[in-house]
């Protein structure tokens, strides 16, 4: 799919202010979510977090679909997911604010469903790594689908820093929930396909060679319309030649079959006169 990029905005300074504001809002939202994870990690020491994690195959483990991404098993686990959320979350919200917000429930629930459906019985799955995988796949796939300049740049940045997530959706290390990674990645891919048109294509600067090509095409079109004769369909018809009849079809009498009486087609006046009356 290719979305045509509109021309440069009428007010470039206003557009730059709008872009800076959107980037600032995306960064603030990502920092707020990371702070929420830090607070939740601090509260884990004061309560039993196991009922809030995803327990594969158990109906009692389904509430973990909502709470498991807020929990983490260690400070290293929290730092790794927080750094990915800061970069990928800011990138996704800055370039695709509407698609990211609409696709976040898919990535959030997809992470938990992947662990609940494919995880080992008796295990506990927690952490926001499924959401980070969903954000990476969302940004990367949207860059392939939309193919405008900001989308391509965002996809390349996401792949440069976190391209290894393409492999961590498969079993790599014991104790790492690749099932939640795969579920979150599938949620990001689905969100990319469903919400690829949610955000409009940003305006871009037009270069001089693009303007020259358009002007040359316009001049060539005007020259063809000026000097070329009109199409035959537009030539008025001045005289129609009458169509003469080419001949007359004559009907031949039917030949009698052997033993068949010949019908007499003569009328009463055509018969010979009998003098005997």
Short mmCIF file of C-alpha atoms in Angstrom, two decimals:
data_model
loop_
_atom_site.label_atom_id
_atom_site.label_comp_id
_atom_site.label_asym_id
_atom_site.label_seq_id
_atom_site.Cartn_x
_atom_site.Cartn_y
_atom_site.Cartn_z
CA UNK A 1 0.00 0.00 0.00
CA UNK A 2 1.24 3.52 -0.80
CA UNK A 3 -0.20 6.72 0.59
CA UNK A 4 0.51 9.85 -1.44
CA UNK A 5 2.25 12.51 0.58
CA UNK A 6 0.57 15.92 0.46
CA UNK A 7 2.41 19.08 -0.43
CA UNK A 8 4.27 21.14 2.10
CA UNK A 9 2.04 22.90 4.65
CA UNK A 10 1.01 26.47 4.09
CA UNK A 11 2.53 27.45 7.45
CA UNK A 12 5.80 25.52 7.99
CA UNK A 13 6.46 27.16 11.35
CA UNK A 14 3.07 26.06 12.68
CA UNK A 15 3.71 22.55 11.40
CA UNK A 16 7.06 22.42 13.21
CA UNK A 17 5.43 23.55 16.45
CA UNK A 18 2.80 20.86 16.02
CA UNK A 19 5.46 18.18 15.45
CA UNK A 20 7.45 19.26 18.49
CA UNK A 21 4.31 19.23 20.62
CA UNK A 22 3.37 15.74 19.45
CA UNK A 23 6.87 14.44 20.18
CA UNK A 24 6.78 16.03 23.62
CA UNK A 25 3.40 14.44 24.38
CA UNK A 26 4.66 11.04 23.22
CA UNK A 27 7.72 11.27 25.44
CA UNK A 28 5.65 12.36 28.44
CA UNK A 29 3.21 9.46 27.95
CA UNK A 30 6.08 6.95 27.74
CA UNK A 31 7.73 8.34 30.89
CA UNK A 32 4.41 8.22 32.74
CA UNK A 33 3.94 4.57 31.83
CA UNK A 34 7.48 3.72 32.95
CA UNK A 35 6.83 5.47 36.28
CA UNK A 36 3.69 3.36 36.66
CA UNK A 37 5.79 0.23 36.19
CA UNK A 38 8.28 1.45 38.80
CA UNK A 39 5.48 2.07 41.31
CA UNK A 40 3.97 -1.35 40.63
CA UNK A 41 7.37 -2.99 41.09
CA UNK A 42 7.76 -1.25 44.45
CA UNK A 43 4.38 -2.54 45.58
CA UNK A 44 5.18 -6.13 44.64
CA UNK A 45 7.30 -6.57 47.77
CA UNK A 46 4.31 -5.78 49.98
CA UNK A 47 1.84 -8.25 48.44
CA UNK A 48 1.59 -11.66 46.84
CA UNK A 49 1.90 -10.97 43.10
CA UNK A 50 1.35 -14.54 41.89
CA UNK A 51 -2.46 -14.26 41.59
CA UNK A 52 -1.88 -11.23 39.34
CA UNK A 53 0.38 -13.10 36.89
CA UNK A 54 -0.75 -15.16 33.90
CA UNK A 55 -1.08 -18.85 34.74
CA UNK A 56 -1.34 -20.85 31.51
CA UNK A 57 -4.39 -23.04 31.10
CA UNK A 58 -6.02 -21.98 34.39
CA UNK A 59 -9.22 -19.99 34.45
CA UNK A 60 -8.02 -18.31 37.62
CA UNK A 61 -5.03 -17.02 35.66
CA UNK A 62 -7.12 -15.02 33.15
CA UNK A 63 -7.20 -11.84 35.30
CA UNK A 64 -3.46 -11.73 34.75
CA UNK A 65 -4.13 -10.66 31.16
CA UNK A 66 -4.78 -7.18 32.57
CA UNK A 67 -2.26 -7.03 35.41
CA UNK A 68 0.74 -9.14 34.33
CA UNK A 69 2.38 -6.43 32.11
CA UNK A 70 2.63 -4.20 35.20
CA UNK A 71 4.70 -6.75 37.15
CA UNK A 72 8.39 -7.61 36.84
CA UNK A 73 10.55 -10.30 38.35
CA UNK A 74 13.74 -8.30 39.00
CA UNK A 75 15.20 -4.79 38.68
CA UNK A 76 17.11 -5.91 35.57
CA UNK A 77 13.86 -7.11 34.04
CA UNK A 78 12.23 -3.76 34.79
CA UNK A 79 15.14 -1.70 33.39
CA UNK A 80 15.24 -3.70 30.14
CA UNK A 81 11.51 -3.24 29.49
CA UNK A 82 11.51 0.40 30.65
CA UNK A 83 14.25 1.41 28.20
CA UNK A 84 12.44 -0.33 25.33
CA UNK A 85 9.17 1.33 26.27
CA UNK A 86 10.78 4.77 26.38
CA UNK A 87 12.18 4.48 22.87
CA UNK A 88 9.53 2.42 21.11
CA UNK A 89 6.63 4.05 22.94
CA UNK A 90 7.84 7.56 22.13
CA UNK A 91 8.54 6.60 18.52
CA UNK A 92 5.15 4.97 18.00
CA UNK A 93 3.16 7.75 19.69
CA UNK A 94 5.05 10.48 17.85
CA UNK A 95 4.54 9.01 14.36
CA UNK A 96 1.27 7.06 14.81
CA UNK A 97 -0.58 8.47 17.85
CA UNK A 98 -4.02 7.17 16.85
CA UNK A 99 -2.88 3.77 15.62
CA UNK A 100 -0.79 3.23 18.75
CA UNK A 101 -3.59 4.07 21.19
CA UNK A 102 -6.09 1.92 19.29
CA UNK A 103 -3.65 -0.97 18.96
CA UNK A 104 -2.41 -0.92 22.58
CA UNK A 105 -5.28 -3.16 23.85
CA UNK A 106 -4.44 -5.71 21.15
CA UNK A 107 -0.79 -5.78 22.17
CA UNK A 108 -1.59 -5.80 25.89
CA UNK A 109 -4.14 -8.63 25.73
CA UNK A 110 -2.23 -10.47 23.01
CA UNK A 111 0.79 -10.70 25.29
CA UNK A 112 -1.26 -12.35 28.03
CA UNK A 113 -3.22 -14.61 25.68
CA UNK A 114 -0.04 -15.92 24.11
CA UNK A 115 1.29 -16.87 27.53
CA UNK A 116 -2.04 -18.34 28.69
CA UNK A 117 -2.51 -20.47 25.57
CA UNK A 118 1.06 -21.63 24.91
CA UNK A 119 2.78 -21.41 28.29
CA UNK A 120 3.85 -24.40 30.36
CA UNK A 121 1.31 -25.52 32.99
CA UNK A 122 2.20 -24.36 36.49
CA UNK A 123 4.35 -21.43 35.29
CA UNK A 124 3.78 -17.73 35.97
CA UNK A 125 4.22 -15.12 33.22
CA UNK A 126 4.68 -11.43 33.98
CA UNK A 127 6.35 -8.36 32.51
CA UNK A 128 5.80 -5.75 29.79
CA UNK A 129 8.11 -7.39 27.26
CA UNK A 130 5.11 -8.56 25.22
CA UNK A 131 3.95 -4.96 24.92
CA UNK A 132 7.42 -3.83 23.82
CA UNK A 133 7.45 -6.52 21.12
CA UNK A 134 4.03 -5.35 19.99
CA UNK A 135 5.25 -1.76 19.68
CA UNK A 136 8.31 -2.81 17.70
CA UNK A 137 6.26 -4.90 15.25
CA UNK A 138 3.66 -2.14 14.97
CA UNK A 139 6.23 0.48 13.97
CA UNK A 140 8.13 -1.88 11.68
CA UNK A 141 5.07 -3.21 9.81
CA UNK A 142 3.53 0.25 9.45
CA UNK A 143 6.74 1.40 7.80
CA UNK A 144 6.36 -1.40 5.25
CA UNK A 145 2.67 -0.70 4.65
CA UNK A 146 2.56 3.09 4.50
CA UNK A 147 5.99 3.79 2.94
CA UNK A 148 5.95 7.53 3.53
CA UNK A 149 9.15 9.13 4.78
CA UNK A 150 8.36 9.37 8.52
CA UNK A 151 7.08 5.78 8.53
CA UNK A 152 10.18 4.43 6.81
CA UNK A 153 12.45 6.40 9.15
CA UNK A 154 10.58 5.16 12.24
CA UNK A 155 10.68 1.56 11.03
CA UNK A 156 14.44 1.76 10.41
CA UNK A 157 15.09 3.23 13.87
CA UNK A 158 12.98 0.55 15.56
CA UNK A 159 14.74 -2.20 13.62
CA UNK A 160 18.19 -0.71 14.32
CA UNK A 161 17.76 -0.77 18.10
CA UNK A 162 15.39 -3.70 18.59
CA UNK A 163 15.58 -5.80 15.43
CA UNK A 164 16.55 -8.75 17.62
CA UNK A 165 12.91 -8.98 18.70
CA UNK A 166 12.27 -10.73 15.39
CA UNK A 167 14.08 -13.71 16.95
CA UNK A 168 12.95 -13.49 20.57
CA UNK A 169 9.39 -14.40 19.62
CA UNK A 170 10.79 -17.95 19.41
CA UNK A 171 12.26 -20.05 22.26
CA UNK A 172 15.71 -18.68 23.09
CA UNK A 173 16.49 -18.80 26.82
CA UNK A 174 14.91 -20.80 29.67
CA UNK A 175 12.83 -18.62 31.93
CA UNK A 176 12.03 -16.07 29.20
CA UNK A 177 8.37 -15.94 28.18
CA UNK A 178 8.67 -16.16 24.41
CA UNK A 179 4.94 -16.98 24.37
CA UNK A 180 4.05 -13.48 25.59
CA UNK A 181 6.54 -12.03 23.10
CA UNK A 182 4.80 -13.84 20.25
CA UNK A 183 1.33 -12.83 21.46
CA UNK A 184 2.31 -9.18 21.73
CA UNK A 185 3.99 -9.25 18.32
CA UNK A 186 0.87 -10.70 16.71
CA UNK A 187 -1.18 -7.96 18.36
CA UNK A 188 1.17 -5.34 16.91
CA UNK A 189 0.96 -6.82 13.42
CA UNK A 190 -2.84 -6.94 13.55
CA UNK A 191 -2.97 -3.35 14.80
CA UNK A 192 -0.68 -2.26 11.96
CA UNK A 193 -2.99 -3.78 9.34
CA UNK A 194 -6.25 -2.62 10.93
CA UNK A 195 -5.21 0.94 11.84
CA UNK A 196 -2.74 1.79 9.07
CA UNK A 197 -5.02 4.57 7.84
CA UNK A 198 -5.85 6.00 11.26
CA UNK A 199 -3.13 8.65 11.12
CA UNK A 200 -2.93 11.03 8.14
CA UNK A 201 0.24 11.26 6.10
CA UNK A 202 2.27 14.25 7.28
CA UNK A 203 3.08 16.95 4.73
CA UNK A 204 6.53 16.93 3.23
CA UNK A 205 8.81 19.39 1.48
CA UNK A 206 8.78 19.25 -2.32
CA UNK A 207 12.14 19.43 -4.07
CA UNK A 208 12.92 21.51 -7.15
CA UNK A 209 13.36 18.51 -9.43
CA UNK A 210 9.87 17.26 -8.53
CA UNK A 211 8.37 20.64 -9.41
CA UNK A 212 10.28 20.72 -12.71
CA UNK A 213 9.01 17.26 -13.69
CA UNK A 214 5.40 18.23 -12.96
CA UNK A 215 5.73 21.43 -14.97
CA UNK A 216 7.25 19.52 -17.92
CA UNK A 217 4.40 16.98 -17.88
CA UNK A 218 1.83 19.79 -17.73
CA UNK A 219 3.47 21.62 -20.66
CA UNK A 220 3.59 18.44 -22.76
CA UNK A 221 -0.11 17.81 -22.08
CA UNK A 222 -1.05 21.35 -23.10
CA UNK A 223 1.02 21.02 -26.28
CA UNK A 224 -0.74 17.81 -27.28
CA UNK A 225 -4.15 19.38 -26.74
CA UNK A 226 -3.17 22.47 -28.78
CA UNK A 227 -1.43 21.04 -31.85
CA UNK A 228 -2.85 17.54 -32.27
CA UNK A 229 -6.16 17.11 -34.14
CA UNK A 230 -9.12 15.97 -32.14
CA UNK A 231 -9.84 12.31 -31.77
CA UNK A 232 -12.03 10.72 -34.50
CA UNK A 233 -14.87 10.32 -32.05
CA UNK A 234 -15.05 14.11 -31.76
CA UNK A 235 -15.20 14.84 -35.55
CA UNK A 236 -18.78 15.87 -36.54
CA UNK A 237 -20.56 13.74 -39.14
CA UNK A 238 -21.52 15.93 -42.17
CA UNK A 239 -23.09 13.39 -44.54
CA UNK A 240 -24.37 9.84 -44.28
CA UNK A 241 -24.25 7.66 -47.41
CA UNK A 242 -27.53 5.81 -47.90
CA UNK A 243 -27.33 2.07 -47.76
CA UNK A 244 -28.64 0.53 -51.05
CA UNK A 245 -30.37 -2.82 -51.11
CA UNK A 246 -27.95 -5.34 -52.56
CA UNK A 247 -30.59 -7.75 -53.93
CA UNK A 248 -33.89 -9.55 -53.49
CA UNK A 249 -34.20 -13.04 -52.11
CA UNK A 250 -36.43 -15.23 -54.37
CA UNK A 251 -38.28 -18.18 -52.97
CA UNK A 252 -37.91 -21.33 -55.07
CA UNK A 253 -40.75 -23.91 -55.15
CA UNK A 254 -40.20 -27.04 -53.19
CA UNK A 255 -39.37 -30.10 -55.24
CA UNK A 256 -41.79 -33.02 -54.70
CA UNK A 257 -40.54 -36.25 -53.27
CA UNK A 258 -40.87 -39.50 -55.22
CA UNK A 259 -44.48 -40.73 -55.14
CA UNK A 260 -45.80 -37.44 -53.84
CA UNK A 261 -48.65 -35.70 -55.73
CA UNK A 262 -47.77 -32.38 -57.25
CA UNK A 263 -50.05 -29.68 -55.84
CA UNK A 264 -52.02 -27.67 -58.39
CA UNK A 265 -51.33 -24.02 -57.67
CA UNK A 266 -53.42 -22.74 -60.59
CA UNK A 267 -56.60 -20.88 -59.81
CA UNK A 268 -60.08 -21.71 -61.23
CA UNK A 269 -59.62 -19.45 -64.21
CA UNK A 270 -56.34 -21.05 -65.18
CA UNK A 271 -57.86 -24.54 -65.70
CA UNK A 272 -58.65 -25.73 -69.32
CA UNK A 273 -62.33 -25.44 -70.42
CA UNK A 274 -64.25 -28.71 -70.76
CA UNK A 275 -66.80 -28.44 -73.62
CA UNK A 276 -68.96 -31.16 -72.07
CA UNK A 277 -69.79 -28.83 -69.31
#
